[in-house]
XYZ file of C-alpha atoms in Angstrom:
699
model
C -4.392 -28.042 -4.669
C -8.158 -27.813 -5.057
C -10.153 -25.044 -5.269
C -13.148 -24.736 -2.977
C -16.674 -23.626 -3.671
C -17.302 -20.122 -1.525
C -20.282 -18.017 -1.876
C -20.284 -14.259 -2.363
C -20.570 -11.630 0.623
C -22.474 -8.765 0.877
C -20.183 -5.789 -0.876
C -17.674 -4.060 1.315
C -15.978 -0.992 -0.322
C -12.350 -1.156 -0.146
C -12.005 1.616 -2.273
C -10.988 3.774 0.601
C -7.590 3.742 -0.224
C -7.333 7.106 -1.785
C -8.156 8.576 1.834
C -5.233 9.932 4.287
C -4.649 8.999 7.733
C -5.953 11.268 10.181
C -3.760 14.493 10.403
C -2.325 13.899 6.718
C -3.114 16.773 4.130
C -4.880 14.873 1.539
C -4.725 17.300 -1.699
C -2.008 19.545 -0.211
C -2.235 22.610 -2.596
C -4.259 25.052 -0.619
C -2.642 24.280 2.394
C -0.739 28.082 2.494
C 2.069 27.169 4.407
C 2.790 23.888 1.717
C 2.407 26.610 -0.829
C 4.826 28.728 0.889
C 7.419 25.969 1.211
C 6.847 24.936 -2.377
C 6.908 27.756 -4.230
C 10.383 28.275 -4.295
C 11.841 25.023 -5.176
C 8.898 25.629 -8.312
C 11.021 28.348 -9.714
C 13.974 26.296 -9.180
C 12.676 23.977 -11.483
C 12.308 26.918 -13.937
C 16.010 25.751 -14.859
C 16.100 24.198 -18.395
C 18.069 21.520 -17.605
C 15.369 20.252 -15.203
C 12.216 21.187 -17.631
C 14.070 19.076 -20.267
C 12.814 16.312 -18.660
C 9.395 16.630 -19.373
C 9.303 17.277 -23.109
C 5.704 18.990 -22.819
C 6.581 21.487 -20.329
C 9.843 22.189 -21.692
C 7.823 23.426 -24.670
C 5.811 25.342 -22.918
C 8.828 27.239 -20.937
C 10.596 28.007 -24.418
C 7.033 29.655 -25.585
C 7.206 31.366 -22.451
C 10.486 32.748 -23.541
C 9.240 33.625 -27.062
C 6.655 35.150 -26.195
C 8.241 37.362 -23.547
C 10.723 38.456 -26.018
C 8.598 39.528 -28.376
C 6.274 41.476 -26.042
C 9.672 43.429 -24.890
C 9.626 44.582 -29.022
C 6.494 46.503 -28.551
C 5.513 47.167 -25.082
C 2.165 48.615 -25.242
C 1.091 45.044 -26.825
C -0.833 44.438 -23.867
C -2.245 41.104 -25.409
C 1.547 39.294 -26.136
C 2.519 40.733 -22.322
C -1.064 38.744 -20.992
C -0.312 35.621 -23.290
C 3.536 35.633 -22.014
C 2.950 36.240 -18.114
C -0.550 33.256 -18.169
C 2.269 31.218 -20.067
C 4.925 31.640 -17.408
C 2.215 31.201 -14.852
C 1.598 27.294 -16.613
C 4.781 26.391 -16.242
C 5.020 27.598 -12.563
C 1.560 26.141 -11.855
C 2.944 22.580 -12.864
C 6.642 23.160 -11.205
C 4.407 24.000 -8.253
C 2.139 20.724 -8.916
C 5.410 18.443 -8.629
C 6.881 20.865 -6.246
C 3.856 20.333 -3.968
C 4.143 16.622 -3.956
C 7.629 16.242 -3.148
C 7.000 18.849 0.020
C 4.747 16.680 1.489
C 7.449 13.856 1.024
C 10.363 16.566 2.589
C 8.168 17.048 5.398
C 8.020 13.106 6.351
C 11.752 13.384 5.470
C 12.720 15.936 8.394
C 10.638 13.872 10.510
C 12.611 10.832 9.853
C 15.822 12.833 10.218
C 14.768 12.657 13.787
C 15.325 9.555 14.427
C 18.776 9.486 12.975
C 20.553 10.510 15.233
C 24.912 9.851 15.162
C 25.238 6.981 18.222
C 28.019 4.891 19.453
C 28.223 1.230 18.742
C 29.494 -0.893 21.266
C 31.644 -3.425 18.642
C 32.488 -6.398 20.308
C 36.446 -7.139 19.249
C 37.766 -10.562 20.005
C 35.646 -10.932 23.289
C 35.927 -7.200 24.277
C 33.832 -4.304 23.531
C 34.860 -0.980 22.094
C 32.935 1.984 21.226
C 33.281 3.050 18.164
C 31.488 5.697 15.916
C 28.007 3.998 14.139
C 29.182 5.786 10.717
C 32.289 3.576 11.246
C 30.707 0.389 11.919
C 30.894 -2.282 8.309
C 28.735 -5.631 7.508
C 29.384 -8.148 9.714
C 30.379 -6.666 12.768
C 28.434 -7.482 16.231
C 27.361 -4.878 18.751
C 25.833 -4.769 21.864
C 22.946 -3.416 22.363
C 21.443 -2.722 26.634
C 18.457 -0.913 27.717
C 18.220 2.570 26.920
C 20.446 2.512 23.839
C 19.952 3.596 20.575
C 20.635 0.410 17.371
C 23.164 2.153 15.680
C 22.394 0.552 12.320
C 20.073 -2.402 10.626
C 20.792 -6.127 11.804
C 19.591 -8.972 12.809
C 19.560 -10.192 16.755
C 22.316 -13.021 17.016
C 22.071 -13.121 20.934
C 19.531 -12.476 23.456
C 16.053 -11.248 23.194
C 14.950 -7.491 24.006
C 11.867 -5.266 23.767
C 12.146 -2.556 21.188
C 10.770 0.750 20.516
C 10.139 1.256 16.974
C 7.834 4.046 17.199
C 10.627 6.048 15.376
C 10.057 4.067 12.163
C 6.884 2.869 12.489
C 4.945 5.327 14.297
C 3.385 2.473 16.883
C 4.313 3.265 20.548
C 3.786 -0.439 22.004
C 7.259 -1.797 21.399
C 7.902 -5.188 20.008
C 9.700 -8.345 20.800
C 13.203 -8.982 18.735
C 14.721 -12.330 19.257
C 17.672 -14.334 17.981
C 17.057 -17.564 15.921
C 13.765 -16.747 14.531
C 11.505 -14.829 11.759
C 11.617 -11.869 13.852
C 15.237 -11.463 14.645
C 15.690 -8.221 12.448
C 16.185 -4.549 14.233
C 16.637 -1.397 12.587
C 18.898 1.645 12.819
C 17.824 4.177 15.042
C 15.382 2.190 17.037
C 15.447 2.072 20.554
C 16.121 -0.834 23.223
C 13.850 -1.094 26.067
C 14.951 -3.873 28.324
C 17.942 -6.448 28.547
C 20.961 -7.387 26.339
C 21.322 -8.811 22.311
C 23.868 -8.991 19.912
C 23.406 -7.276 16.677
C 24.913 -8.572 13.415
C 25.159 -5.558 11.456
C 23.873 -6.184 7.448
C 24.027 -3.341 6.021
C 26.153 -0.191 5.151
C 26.053 3.151 6.687
C 23.962 5.286 4.770
C 22.249 2.680 2.950
C 20.048 1.884 6.477
C 16.217 1.943 5.979
C 16.318 5.574 7.581
C 18.195 6.750 5.070
C 16.438 4.576 2.272
C 13.091 6.258 3.436
C 14.535 9.593 3.462
C 15.891 9.733 -0.254
C 12.760 8.123 -1.779
C 9.845 10.696 0.183
C 12.454 12.877 -1.427
C 12.074 11.865 -4.716
C 15.976 11.005 -4.794
C 15.329 7.939 -5.015
C 11.981 7.886 -7.143
C 13.180 6.624 -10.807
C 10.627 6.635 -13.907
C 8.811 3.448 -13.992
C 8.526 1.600 -17.473
C 4.161 2.912 -18.280
C 5.575 6.312 -17.060
C 8.495 6.323 -19.680
C 6.106 4.895 -22.296
C 2.992 7.728 -21.186
C 6.479 10.391 -21.524
C 7.025 9.222 -25.515
C 3.709 9.031 -26.107
C 3.345 13.223 -24.932
C 6.672 14.054 -26.474
C 5.549 12.660 -30.076
C 1.943 14.049 -29.819
C 3.849 17.519 -28.768
C 5.835 16.983 -32.221
C 3.035 16.260 -33.998
C 1.873 19.598 -33.281
C 4.878 21.562 -33.591
C 4.634 20.460 -37.272
C 1.233 20.775 -37.350
C 1.364 24.786 -36.451
C 4.618 25.055 -37.984
C 3.392 23.962 -41.142
C 0.212 25.941 -40.487
C 1.793 29.665 -41.385
C 2.531 29.436 -45.041
C -1.024 28.216 -45.456
C -1.983 31.584 -42.856
C 0.252 33.842 -45.319
C -1.250 32.398 -48.564
C -4.714 32.708 -47.584
C -4.100 35.995 -46.224
C -4.043 35.722 -42.944
C -0.626 35.571 -41.751
C -0.660 35.332 -37.529
C 1.920 36.752 -35.184
C 4.751 34.284 -33.547
C 2.633 34.632 -30.583
C -0.660 33.578 -31.601
C 1.006 30.622 -33.363
C 3.060 30.127 -29.698
C -0.764 30.283 -28.016
C -2.140 27.862 -30.410
C 0.833 25.678 -29.872
C 0.715 25.610 -25.611
C -3.037 24.983 -25.890
C -2.565 21.600 -28.098
C -0.113 20.081 -26.570
C -1.143 17.825 -23.525
C 0.178 20.170 -20.968
C -2.367 18.581 -18.343
C -1.091 15.393 -18.056
C 2.616 16.783 -18.740
C 2.295 18.889 -16.296
C 0.629 16.552 -13.572
C 2.619 13.363 -14.659
C 5.243 13.277 -12.462
C 2.929 14.804 -9.291
C 0.515 11.209 -9.904
C 3.813 8.955 -9.345
C 5.467 11.150 -6.450
C 1.977 11.342 -5.018
C 1.421 7.448 -5.560
C 4.452 6.346 -3.477
C 3.674 9.086 -0.719
C 0.380 6.939 0.079
C 2.643 4.021 0.352
C 4.993 5.529 3.076
C 2.195 7.054 4.728
C 1.192 3.382 5.467
C 4.426 2.827 6.340
C 5.418 0.576 3.498
C 8.861 1.616 2.032
C 8.446 -0.041 -1.760
C 12.165 0.017 -2.673
C 11.134 0.247 -6.520
C 8.472 1.971 -8.171
C 7.874 0.014 -10.741
C 7.051 -2.333 -7.754
C 4.303 0.523 -7.382
C 3.148 -0.233 -10.971
C 3.318 -3.587 -10.582
C 0.872 -3.756 -7.582
C -1.817 -2.308 -9.838
C -1.242 -5.165 -12.301
C -1.378 -7.933 -9.905
C -3.648 -11.036 -11.030
C -2.949 -13.591 -8.676
C -2.322 -12.855 -4.377
C -0.405 -15.126 -2.521
C -1.296 -14.991 1.102
C 0.061 -17.017 4.312
C -2.483 -18.214 5.949
C -1.509 -17.909 9.750
C -1.804 -14.054 10.740
C -2.862 -13.347 7.192
C -6.093 -14.578 7.065
C -6.487 -16.232 10.524
C -5.643 -14.965 13.384
C -2.555 -17.000 14.029
C -3.369 -18.737 17.481
C -6.507 -21.918 17.597
C -9.075 -20.689 19.601
C -11.713 -22.936 21.392
C -14.874 -23.223 19.431
C -16.775 -26.275 21.012
C -17.262 -28.701 23.424
C -18.333 -32.247 22.068
C -19.219 -34.716 24.842
C -19.277 -38.498 24.451
C -22.871 -40.122 25.101
C -24.084 -40.053 28.963
C -22.090 -36.629 29.279
C -23.518 -33.254 29.647
C -22.008 -29.916 28.017
C -22.027 -28.641 31.075
C -19.864 -31.291 32.721
C -17.168 -31.616 29.937
C -16.806 -27.508 30.415
C -16.468 -27.472 33.605
C -13.701 -29.978 33.374
C -11.924 -28.695 30.276
C -11.986 -25.142 32.327
C -10.055 -27.107 35.302
C -7.910 -28.952 33.162
C -7.065 -25.723 31.200
C -6.252 -23.452 33.944
C -2.550 -24.581 34.195
C -2.420 -24.097 30.715
C -0.854 -20.313 30.119
C -0.580 -21.008 25.922
C -3.559 -19.085 23.496
C -4.791 -22.654 23.368
C -5.228 -23.352 27.176
C -6.599 -19.787 27.428
C -8.922 -20.150 24.852
C -10.980 -23.043 26.677
C -11.003 -21.228 29.796
C -12.854 -18.223 28.200
C -15.130 -20.628 26.021
C -16.358 -22.160 29.193
C -16.897 -18.899 31.093
C -18.993 -17.255 27.986
C -20.575 -20.260 26.513
C -21.977 -22.078 29.902
C -21.961 -19.705 32.487
C -19.183 -20.993 34.447
C -16.904 -18.440 35.577
C -13.132 -18.096 35.550
C -11.881 -19.707 38.479
C -8.072 -18.872 39.136
C -5.491 -20.740 40.788
C -4.614 -18.824 43.583
C -8.689 -20.111 44.491
C -7.455 -23.911 44.408
C -5.363 -23.428 47.032
C -4.775 -27.357 47.782
C -4.543 -28.105 44.116
C -1.775 -29.832 42.379
C -1.194 -28.368 39.224
C 0.310 -30.041 36.095
C 0.996 -27.383 34.021
C 1.086 -28.195 29.905
C 5.031 -28.771 28.545
C 5.811 -29.899 24.428
C 7.082 -33.391 26.149
C 3.468 -34.289 28.067
C 1.431 -32.890 25.383
C -1.407 -32.433 28.517
C -2.293 -29.745 31.048
C -4.364 -30.554 34.524
C -5.022 -30.519 38.038
C -5.828 -32.510 40.842
C -7.659 -31.251 43.844
C -10.452 -32.515 45.892
C -10.213 -36.501 45.204
C -10.905 -35.261 41.471
C -8.104 -35.310 38.564
C -8.920 -33.574 35.638
C -6.658 -33.923 32.221
C -6.821 -31.961 28.829
C -4.570 -32.250 26.113
C -3.267 -34.102 22.728
C -5.154 -37.487 21.920
C -2.258 -39.924 22.175
C -1.471 -38.261 25.736
C -4.499 -37.828 27.256
C -5.610 -41.725 26.282
C -2.059 -42.875 27.308
C -3.239 -41.112 30.553
C -6.774 -42.789 31.177
C -5.629 -46.350 30.174
C -2.440 -46.282 32.692
C -5.461 -45.593 35.373
C -7.244 -49.018 34.484
C -9.850 -47.063 32.518
C -11.312 -47.571 28.822
C -11.975 -45.301 25.785
C -15.248 -45.393 23.984
C -15.375 -45.323 20.065
C -16.852 -42.253 20.397
C -14.449 -40.081 21.512
C -12.228 -41.356 18.302
C -15.150 -41.023 15.789
C -15.361 -37.693 17.381
C -11.590 -36.856 17.343
C -11.738 -38.324 13.688
C -14.707 -36.118 12.356
C -13.360 -32.796 13.961
C -9.738 -33.535 12.106
C -11.602 -34.103 8.692
C -12.994 -30.607 9.296
C -9.743 -29.070 9.563
C -9.643 -28.584 13.402
C -7.841 -29.856 16.033
C -9.181 -32.305 18.107
C -8.435 -32.141 22.159
C -9.453 -34.698 24.414
C -10.634 -34.226 28.385
C -10.158 -37.248 30.698
C -11.523 -37.538 34.523
C -10.662 -39.652 37.350
C -12.672 -39.942 40.326
C -14.950 -42.927 42.282
C -16.480 -44.158 38.996
C -12.781 -44.296 37.615
C -11.021 -42.902 34.533
C -13.006 -41.879 31.716
C -13.126 -39.559 28.668
C -15.462 -37.324 28.587
C -15.414 -35.544 25.346
C -13.277 -33.847 22.745
C -12.573 -29.629 22.645
C -12.603 -28.356 19.282
C -10.029 -26.140 18.354
C -9.677 -24.028 15.491
C -7.568 -21.564 13.552
C -10.039 -18.312 13.267
C -10.646 -16.354 10.512
C -10.349 -12.757 10.711
C -13.177 -10.869 10.737
C -14.393 -9.739 6.868
C -12.166 -11.146 5.150
C -14.366 -13.162 3.029
C -15.656 -9.695 2.433
C -12.497 -8.455 1.043
C -11.398 -11.556 -0.942
C -15.081 -10.960 -2.673
C -13.634 -7.494 -3.384
C -10.436 -8.482 -5.128
C -12.527 -11.130 -6.816
C -14.166 -8.361 -8.497
C -11.057 -6.452 -9.111
C -10.274 -9.605 -11.213
C -7.676 -10.960 -8.700
C -7.058 -14.879 -7.926
C -6.355 -15.107 -4.168
C -4.185 -18.221 -2.897
C -3.779 -19.407 0.871
C -0.028 -20.421 1.011
C 0.332 -22.322 4.511
C 2.024 -25.909 6.195
C -0.830 -27.296 7.503
C -2.374 -30.782 6.179
C -4.843 -30.239 3.114
C -7.903 -31.091 5.337
C -6.742 -28.204 7.476
C -6.146 -26.255 4.770
C -9.172 -26.623 2.876
C -11.147 -25.887 6.324
C -9.931 -22.287 6.133
C -10.063 -21.866 2.442
C -13.484 -22.312 2.221
C -14.340 -20.760 5.273
C -12.303 -17.494 4.123
C -13.651 -17.774 0.753
C -9.673 -17.389 -1.267
C -10.073 -18.903 -4.773
C -7.558 -22.053 -4.016
C -4.953 -22.783 -1.240
C -1.077 -24.607 -1.136
C -1.131 -26.849 1.616
C 1.976 -28.515 3.355
C 4.336 -25.802 1.188
C 7.724 -25.948 1.161
C 10.071 -22.948 -0.021
C 10.366 -25.053 -3.270
C 6.686 -25.119 -3.586
C 6.252 -21.798 -3.930
C 8.800 -20.541 -6.025
C 7.202 -23.606 -8.851
C 3.448 -21.703 -7.538
C 5.116 -17.946 -8.855
C 6.889 -19.607 -12.000
C 3.523 -21.077 -13.083
C 1.423 -18.313 -12.997
C 4.079 -15.828 -14.344
C 4.109 -18.112 -17.142
C 0.670 -17.787 -17.998
C 1.476 -14.050 -18.410
C -0.021 -13.145 -15.014
C 1.667 -10.661 -12.526
C 1.917 -12.481 -8.825
C 2.664 -11.092 -5.783
C 2.829 -12.510 -2.671
C 4.159 -11.413 1.936
C 6.675 -13.356 3.666
C 8.774 -12.594 6.485
C 11.190 -15.741 7.068
C 14.655 -16.643 5.173
C 12.812 -19.767 3.403
C 10.197 -16.848 1.874
C 13.378 -14.708 0.293
C 13.130 -16.957 -2.415
C 9.400 -16.640 -3.382
C 9.950 -13.045 -2.441
C 13.171 -12.088 -5.304
C 10.750 -14.405 -7.542
C 6.975 -12.422 -6.926
C 6.559 -9.277 -9.336
C 5.368 -7.399 -6.041
C 7.577 -8.740 -2.939
C 6.242 -7.234 0.015
C 8.671 -8.655 3.174
C 7.614 -7.966 6.646
C 10.043 -5.071 8.805
C 9.452 -7.772 11.639
C 11.489 -10.420 9.624
C 14.719 -11.288 8.558
C 17.387 -9.547 6.550
C 17.524 -12.164 3.841
C 13.572 -11.739 3.359
C 13.766 -7.966 3.872
C 16.446 -7.503 0.765
C 14.396 -9.978 -1.237
C 11.489 -8.085 -1.283
C 11.001 -4.949 -3.407
C 8.565 -3.682 -0.273
C 8.934 -3.491 3.316
C 6.152 -3.102 5.139
C 7.407 -0.713 8.632
C 3.650 -2.026 10.369
C 4.397 -5.752 9.742
C 1.132 -5.913 9.053
C 0.334 -9.108 6.261
C -3.052 -7.794 5.223
C -1.547 -4.558 3.865
C -0.366 -6.775 0.743
C -4.662 -6.092 -0.013
C -4.141 -2.364 0.419
C -1.314 -1.937 -1.470
C -2.448 -3.638 -4.409
C -5.534 -1.083 -4.089
C -2.875 2.010 -3.985
C -1.187 0.293 -7.095
C -4.061 0.355 -9.028
C -5.353 3.978 -8.317
C -1.827 5.036 -9.567
C -2.505 3.663 -12.699
C -6.306 5.176 -12.851
C -5.278 8.356 -11.617
C -2.537 8.728 -14.754
C -4.996 7.527 -17.264
C -7.677 8.974 -16.408
C -6.292 12.344 -16.469
C -4.153 11.814 -19.545
C -7.638 11.249 -21.105
C -8.985 13.899 -19.565
C -6.081 16.181 -20.943
C -6.671 14.840 -24.336
C -10.128 15.133 -24.718
C -10.073 19.186 -23.547
C -7.373 19.678 -26.111
C -10.506 19.061 -29.305
C -12.541 21.724 -27.252
C -9.671 24.293 -27.569
C -10.298 23.578 -31.685
C -13.140 25.199 -31.619
C -11.715 28.217 -29.343
C -8.490 29.189 -31.305
C -9.387 28.087 -34.951
C -12.015 29.987 -35.993
C -10.434 33.464 -34.137
C -7.746 33.014 -35.984
C -9.020 32.640 -39.312
C -13.117 34.022 -39.402
C -11.551 37.511 -40.677
C -10.393 35.529 -43.718
C -12.715 32.908 -43.816
C -16.466 34.205 -42.309
C -17.871 30.512 -42.938
C -15.568 29.641 -39.613
C -17.379 31.324 -37.845
C -19.904 28.687 -37.516
C -17.352 26.593 -35.320
C -17.490 29.618 -33.095
C -19.764 27.405 -30.843
C -18.866 28.985 -27.992
C -19.737 33.344 -29.437
C -16.662 34.165 -27.635
C -16.104 37.754 -27.838
C -12.960 38.588 -30.081
C -10.035 36.867 -32.099
C -7.821 37.921 -29.020
C -10.235 37.507 -25.688
C -10.888 33.609 -27.415
C -7.072 32.993 -27.473
C -6.611 34.358 -24.138
C -9.232 32.587 -22.750
C -8.023 29.428 -24.153
C -4.702 30.211 -22.475
C -5.904 30.960 -19.322
C -8.110 27.867 -19.032
C -4.884 26.071 -19.856
C -3.607 27.041 -16.744
C -6.061 27.192 -14.345
C -7.075 23.831 -15.340
C -3.477 22.857 -13.891
C -4.108 24.165 -10.546
C -7.747 22.582 -10.427
C -6.499 19.354 -10.718
C -3.453 19.175 -8.584
C -5.495 18.320 -5.689
C -7.123 15.186 -7.850
C -3.230 14.099 -8.954
C -1.817 14.209 -5.091
C -5.071 12.364 -3.780
C -5.571 10.304 -6.345
C -8.663 8.856 -8.319
C -11.137 7.222 -6.303
C -10.880 3.229 -6.753
C -13.689 0.840 -7.354
C -13.387 -2.557 -7.231
C -15.129 -3.496 -11.002
C -14.234 -5.077 -14.012
C -12.194 -3.259 -16.532
C -14.882 -2.736 -18.991
C -17.027 -1.018 -16.535
C -13.873 1.209 -15.193
C -12.701 2.163 -19.041
C -16.670 2.746 -19.683
C -16.635 4.875 -15.775
C -13.287 6.819 -17.015
C -14.324 7.768 -20.724
C -17.589 9.176 -19.399
C -16.655 10.819 -16.622
C -12.905 12.392 -17.216
C -13.234 11.931 -20.906
C -16.479 13.658 -21.543
C -15.985 16.002 -18.709
C -12.485 16.853 -20.621
C -14.853 18.270 -23.359
C -17.153 19.526 -21.571
C -15.028 21.402 -19.113
C -13.400 23.766 -21.688
C -16.359 24.672 -23.148
C -17.473 26.105 -20.139
C -14.469 27.980 -18.511
C -13.183 29.489 -21.643
C -16.662 30.939 -22.216
C -16.457 32.096 -18.570
C -13.209 33.879 -18.400
C -14.106 35.052 -22.014
C -17.225 36.854 -20.341
C -15.026 38.637 -17.389
C -12.977 39.778 -20.483
C -15.426 41.422 -22.377
C -15.571 43.153 -19.364
C -12.675 44.908 -19.571
C -11.958 47.520 -22.071
C -11.005 46.919 -25.053
C -10.914 43.755 -25.079
C -14.439 43.001 -26.770
């Protein structure tokens, strides 16, 4: 491997990963229909068996019950009832955030269920077809599907080729071709065969198809907490225990000072001091991250993979179809000495009219666009004899009006010229070698006329790099991600494409063993690796990678090996997946910072209110100038509940991610969410206190 040098391109913002596709609701909370659908689920989540999974919110639930019981003992105590009511609202708001996130997934699941129909399969048994319910199919069964049939289960095409409508799965209306014996053999249950006849070998048991797995995923049933999320839950639980001990031991000191506090005030203090904001939003952040992947037609088979995508430091990308368009295109006509470019272009276009390959069509288009030669058609040359391109001859051409023109691989064209007594100038060989060294593919063009057989020049074919790829790789570099292009091409061609695309490194003439060795080498250095693939030969590397994205068009082996499946089969989406993973981690970190900073500010509201009567000096800490102890405590509790509501859209949509260094990102988050978390309570609590002071008896 070698590392090509590259020039940085102008900045292109890839931070739009937080933008929902058209027709999607980004935040979702303020959609009245969504709120109404989610509210019953939020109430059902008040079940202690559910709440105990979130230690922070379980403490808030217990506090709500305790304050309610105390308020019942003194029905005339408006302060107790107000605290109890707002603690219940805090709990409901937290559940509502999770319910809204899950509700968006359920809406998608309903759409997917429409595609999941009970089909009758035509199973092959000893050469005969037998109609059986799709639910009776087992792994290894062979089923026949013809035009109009619904594919009864996930599988691989083992015979035939057909056009398949996958719009129910991918949302893409254009049909796709599925055929046996290649990397585009996989079919998904629930899709519709539009033409021809195929035989499919079933590869999944009933109830475990991709549609079933997607439904479970988007409904949250299959979403398990990731290691980072578990670690953060442990931290929040530890903080909750610390604050609980602090509040419990506060009462003896208060009694000693002659300022006994009611259990309602102590409960309010505890709820305000523990990190309720992040505790309430943590689950919603994770669900929303998975939801953003589903919106982009990516099926994440593991929540761990989504987080790993955010920490990826090495990205392995296939060249063909990912970095390049996949088809070689004619880029230039290079004539030999004594021949004009126009002559060469005319002969090249004529000899390519019988070549139906993408390369042949690109020669015709280039001659038309660059030299003004109108695009001729075979029908216009009625007396012509056409020589179609074949893999055996590696040439195409035409015989018309005394002119014979040929275009093709250098060896084939040279042999054709010499058979007719012509010579080949050294100039042609030098031009071909120069193009090969630059990573291109040379095609010779020759003619035979009254002057004899001779080579006119060379067509430069090159694999065209997709537009904007250099800018995208520059953005990945700014993220701290190293990009490696993997290709089966020779090192010269690989080096040329790598330099043009701007990747950091490349692996040429790559075998499955080479890919595995590269991934293991990167991982041995403590790096997380992501790669994409679609073939059976990619399966070992996909399984080894920390983030393995398999194409839906690929083989079942590839899809089973990876931990993500791209239903659109767009290899460049791997770059988007990395952005979504980073956004998930940043959102969680930003809101955790905001939540902890919030707690600091609440000290200045509640502690002076509790002890200012006994210790007048503490009134100096009442920097907000709150009206009364009751108003201060109630204002803090109300703010604590409302800030959850205010942050739900941000939790669901995600913090906007901008590719930058870790240090810059940390300073930005501390400046916005750390400082914002300190300032917001001062403003919010004071505003609520001013409103409460307007109520008679509270000031």
